[in-house]
Coordinates of C-alpha atoms in Angstrom, one line a residue:
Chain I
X1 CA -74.6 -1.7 89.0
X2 CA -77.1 -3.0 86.0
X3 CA -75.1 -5.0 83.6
X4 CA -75.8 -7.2 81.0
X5 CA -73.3 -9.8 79.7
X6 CA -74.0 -12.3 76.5
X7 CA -71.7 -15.1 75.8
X8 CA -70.4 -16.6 73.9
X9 CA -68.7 -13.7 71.9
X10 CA -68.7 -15.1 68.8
X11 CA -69.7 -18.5 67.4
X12 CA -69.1 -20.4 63.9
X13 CA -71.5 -22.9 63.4
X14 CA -72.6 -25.4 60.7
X15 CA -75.6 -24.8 58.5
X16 CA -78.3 -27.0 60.2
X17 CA -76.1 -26.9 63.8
X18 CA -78.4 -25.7 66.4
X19 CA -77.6 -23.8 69.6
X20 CA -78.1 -20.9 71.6
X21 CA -76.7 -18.3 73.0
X22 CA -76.6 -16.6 76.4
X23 CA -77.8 -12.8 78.0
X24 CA -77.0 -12.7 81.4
X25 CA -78.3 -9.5 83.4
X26 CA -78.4 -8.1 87.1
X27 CA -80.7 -5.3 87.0
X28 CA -82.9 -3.8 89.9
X29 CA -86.3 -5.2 89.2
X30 CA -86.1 -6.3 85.1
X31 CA -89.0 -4.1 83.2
X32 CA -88.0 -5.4 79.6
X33 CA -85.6 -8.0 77.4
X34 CA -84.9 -7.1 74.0
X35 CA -83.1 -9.4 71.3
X36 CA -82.0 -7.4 68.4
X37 CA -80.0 -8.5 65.1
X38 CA -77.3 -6.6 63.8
X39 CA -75.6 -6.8 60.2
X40 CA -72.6 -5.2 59.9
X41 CA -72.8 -1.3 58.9
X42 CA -76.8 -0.8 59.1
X43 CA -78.7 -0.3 62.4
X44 CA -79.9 -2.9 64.9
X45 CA -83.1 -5.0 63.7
X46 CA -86.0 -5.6 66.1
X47 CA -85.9 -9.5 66.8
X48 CA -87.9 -10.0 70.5
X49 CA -89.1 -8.2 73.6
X50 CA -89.2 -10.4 76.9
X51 CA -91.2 -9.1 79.8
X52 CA -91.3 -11.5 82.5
X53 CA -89.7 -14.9 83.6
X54 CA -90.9 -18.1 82.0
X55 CA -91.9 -16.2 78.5
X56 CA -91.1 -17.6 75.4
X57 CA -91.4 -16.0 71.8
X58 CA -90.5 -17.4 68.3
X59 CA -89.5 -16.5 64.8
X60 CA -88.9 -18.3 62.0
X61 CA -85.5 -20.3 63.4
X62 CA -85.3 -18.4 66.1
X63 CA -86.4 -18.6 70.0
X64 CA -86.5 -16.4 73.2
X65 CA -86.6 -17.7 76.7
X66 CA -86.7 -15.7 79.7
X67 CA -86.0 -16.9 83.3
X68 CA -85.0 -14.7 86.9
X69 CA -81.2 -14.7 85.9
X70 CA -81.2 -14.8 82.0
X71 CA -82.3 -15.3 79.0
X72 CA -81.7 -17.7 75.9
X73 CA -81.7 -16.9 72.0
X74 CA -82.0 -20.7 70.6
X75 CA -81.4 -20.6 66.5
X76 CA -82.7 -24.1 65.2
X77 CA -81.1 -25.9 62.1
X78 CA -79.6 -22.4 61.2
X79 CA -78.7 -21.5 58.0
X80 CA -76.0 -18.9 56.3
X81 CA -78.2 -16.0 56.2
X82 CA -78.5 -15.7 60.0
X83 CA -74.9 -14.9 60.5
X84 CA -75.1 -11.7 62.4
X85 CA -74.3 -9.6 65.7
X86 CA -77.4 -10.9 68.2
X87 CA -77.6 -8.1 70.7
X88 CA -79.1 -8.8 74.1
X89 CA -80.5 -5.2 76.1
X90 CA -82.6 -5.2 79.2
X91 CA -84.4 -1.6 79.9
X92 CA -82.9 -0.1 82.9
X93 CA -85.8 -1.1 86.3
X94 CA -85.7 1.9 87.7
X95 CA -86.1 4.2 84.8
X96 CA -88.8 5.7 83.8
X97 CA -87.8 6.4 80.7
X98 CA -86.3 4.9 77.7
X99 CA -83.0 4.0 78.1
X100 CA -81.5 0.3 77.3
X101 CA -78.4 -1.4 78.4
X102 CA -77.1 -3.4 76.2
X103 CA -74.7 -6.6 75.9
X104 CA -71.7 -6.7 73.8
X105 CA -73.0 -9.4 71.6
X106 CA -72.7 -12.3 70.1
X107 CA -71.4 -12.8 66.6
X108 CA -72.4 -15.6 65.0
X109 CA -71.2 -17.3 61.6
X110 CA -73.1 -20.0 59.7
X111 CA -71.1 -21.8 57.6
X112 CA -72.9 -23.5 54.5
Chain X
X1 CA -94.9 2.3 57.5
X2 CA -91.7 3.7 57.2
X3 CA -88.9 3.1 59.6
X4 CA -86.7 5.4 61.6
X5 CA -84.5 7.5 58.9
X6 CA -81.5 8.9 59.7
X7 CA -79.2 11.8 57.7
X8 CA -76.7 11.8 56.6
X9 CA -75.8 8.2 56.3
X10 CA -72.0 9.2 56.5
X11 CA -69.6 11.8 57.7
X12 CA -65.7 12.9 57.6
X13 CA -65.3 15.8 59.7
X14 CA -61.8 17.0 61.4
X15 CA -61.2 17.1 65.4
X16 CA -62.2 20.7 66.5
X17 CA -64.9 20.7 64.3
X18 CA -68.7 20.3 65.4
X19 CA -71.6 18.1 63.6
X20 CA -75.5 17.6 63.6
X21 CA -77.1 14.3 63.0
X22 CA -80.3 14.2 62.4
X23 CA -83.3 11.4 63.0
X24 CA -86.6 11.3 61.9
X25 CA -88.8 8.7 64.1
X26 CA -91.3 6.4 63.0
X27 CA -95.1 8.3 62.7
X28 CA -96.9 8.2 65.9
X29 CA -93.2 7.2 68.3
X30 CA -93.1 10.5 70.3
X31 CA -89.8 9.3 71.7
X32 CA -86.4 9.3 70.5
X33 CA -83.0 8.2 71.8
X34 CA -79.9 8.2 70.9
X35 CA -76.9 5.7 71.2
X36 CA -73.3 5.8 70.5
X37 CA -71.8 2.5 69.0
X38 CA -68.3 1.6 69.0
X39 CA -66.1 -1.9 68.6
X40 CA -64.7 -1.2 72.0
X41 CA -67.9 0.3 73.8
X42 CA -70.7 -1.6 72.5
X43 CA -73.7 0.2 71.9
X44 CA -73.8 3.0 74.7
X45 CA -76.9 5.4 75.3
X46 CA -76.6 8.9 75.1
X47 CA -80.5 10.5 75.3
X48 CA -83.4 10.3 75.2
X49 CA -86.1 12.9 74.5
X50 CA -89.4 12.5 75.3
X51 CA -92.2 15.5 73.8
X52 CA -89.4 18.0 72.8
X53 CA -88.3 17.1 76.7
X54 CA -85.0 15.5 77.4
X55 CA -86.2 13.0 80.0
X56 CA -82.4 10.8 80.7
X57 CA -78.7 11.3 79.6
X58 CA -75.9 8.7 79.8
X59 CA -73.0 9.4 80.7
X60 CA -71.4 11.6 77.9
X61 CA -69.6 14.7 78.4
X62 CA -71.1 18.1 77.4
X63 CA -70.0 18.1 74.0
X64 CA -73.0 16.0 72.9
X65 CA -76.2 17.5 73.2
X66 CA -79.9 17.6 71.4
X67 CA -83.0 18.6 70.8
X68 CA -86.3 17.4 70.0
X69 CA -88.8 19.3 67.4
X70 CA -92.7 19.8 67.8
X71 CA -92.7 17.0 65.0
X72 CA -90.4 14.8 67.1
X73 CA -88.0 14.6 65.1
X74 CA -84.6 14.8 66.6
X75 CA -81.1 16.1 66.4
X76 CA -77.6 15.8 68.1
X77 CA -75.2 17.5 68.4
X78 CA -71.3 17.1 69.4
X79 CA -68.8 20.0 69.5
X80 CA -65.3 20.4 69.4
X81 CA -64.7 16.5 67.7
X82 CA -62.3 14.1 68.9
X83 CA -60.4 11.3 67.5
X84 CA -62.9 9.3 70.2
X85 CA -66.2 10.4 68.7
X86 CA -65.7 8.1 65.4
X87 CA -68.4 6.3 66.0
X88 CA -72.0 4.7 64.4
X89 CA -74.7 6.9 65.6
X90 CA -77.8 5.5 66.4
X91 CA -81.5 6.8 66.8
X92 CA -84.5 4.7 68.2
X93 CA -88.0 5.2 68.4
X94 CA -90.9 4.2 70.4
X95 CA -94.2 5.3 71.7
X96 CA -92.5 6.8 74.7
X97 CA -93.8 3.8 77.3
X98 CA -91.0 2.5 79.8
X99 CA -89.7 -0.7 78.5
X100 CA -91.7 -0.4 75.3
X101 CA -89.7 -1.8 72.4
X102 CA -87.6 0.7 70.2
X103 CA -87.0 0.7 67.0
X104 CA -83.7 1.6 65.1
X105 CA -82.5 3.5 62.2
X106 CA -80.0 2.6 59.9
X107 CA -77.1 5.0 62.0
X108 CA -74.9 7.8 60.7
X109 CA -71.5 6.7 60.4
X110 CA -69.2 10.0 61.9
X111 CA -65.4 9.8 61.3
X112 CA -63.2 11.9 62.9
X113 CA -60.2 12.8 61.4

């Protein structure tokens, strides 16, 4: 069964702590990994799509890595306005159409 | 460009009752689908449709259903409410490519009372 887990489930870190945090997936045959941010009460924001093993993308503070297994958000010197839901969705290999299944998220609190 | 609107942005409506929810993609995205987001659940996907074409459901009984217009815009429905549909309802947009990257609206916020 596709399934996609992201740990941990929530982290508090210190303004300028760095660290990342974790999408793990078992899918038949991975066509897409998407990283999305999510404030509380408004609609997921586009952060990252992943395509295949050994990409890497950046933004700002923030950086997507992509292996066989997994896949890595690393947030660099972060500060309080990053504190959000990261959500973690892989699009479903066999599908031929749009459908994403998506982690439970990580919620992570920067403290100034 | 304007993003993926969704109306209304909240709703109170009574179990037994029925409600619409409409999207409005982003110009050009011919594909819109729809996910269910709960504390419990997570984000859980509902339809897609695909040219006025439903081309994949999840796995949601058939209270919930909806349509796409020529425009693609998009509605849903769900009949007969229950306590359970209180819920953030989400719309996303995309060209309509497999594994192309959607885009979200803000959600329509549905509580069921």
């Amino acid at each position: 069964e596709d399934q996609v887990t992201q740990s941990p489930e929530a982290l508090r870190l210190q303004e300028g702590e760095s660290s990342s945090l974790n999408c793990s997936y078992t899918v038949s045959g991975l066509r897409g990994l998407f990283w999305y941010r999510q404030d509380p009460g408004k609609g997921p924001e586009f952060l990252f799509t992943l395509y295949s093993a050994g990409e890497e993308k950046e933004k700002e503070r923030l950086k997507a890595t992509l292996t066989k297994k997994e896949s890595f958000l690393h947030i660099t010197a972060p500060k309080p306005e990053d504190s959000a839901t990261y959500l973690c969705a892989v699009h479903h290999g066999s599908s031929n159409t749009g459908k994403l299944i998506f982690g439970q998220g990580t919620t992570l609190q920067v403290k100034p | 460009k304007a993003g993926v609107t969704q109306t209304p942005r909240y709703l109170i409506k009574t179990r037994g009752q029925q409600v619409t929810l409409s999207c409005s993609p982003i110009s050009g995205h011919r594909s819109v689908s729809w996910y269910q987001q709960t504390p419990g659940q997570g984000l859980q996907f509902l339809f897609e449709y695909f040219s006025e074409t439903q081309r994949n459901k999840g796995n949601f009984p058939g209270r919930f259903s909806g349509r796409q217009f020529s425009n693609s815009r998009s509605e849903m429905n769900v009949s007969t409410l229950e306590l359970g549909d209180s819920a953030l309802y989400l719309c996303a947009s995309s060209f309509g490519t497999p594994a192309e990257t959607q885009y979200f609206g803000p959600g329509t916020r549905l509580l069921v009372l």
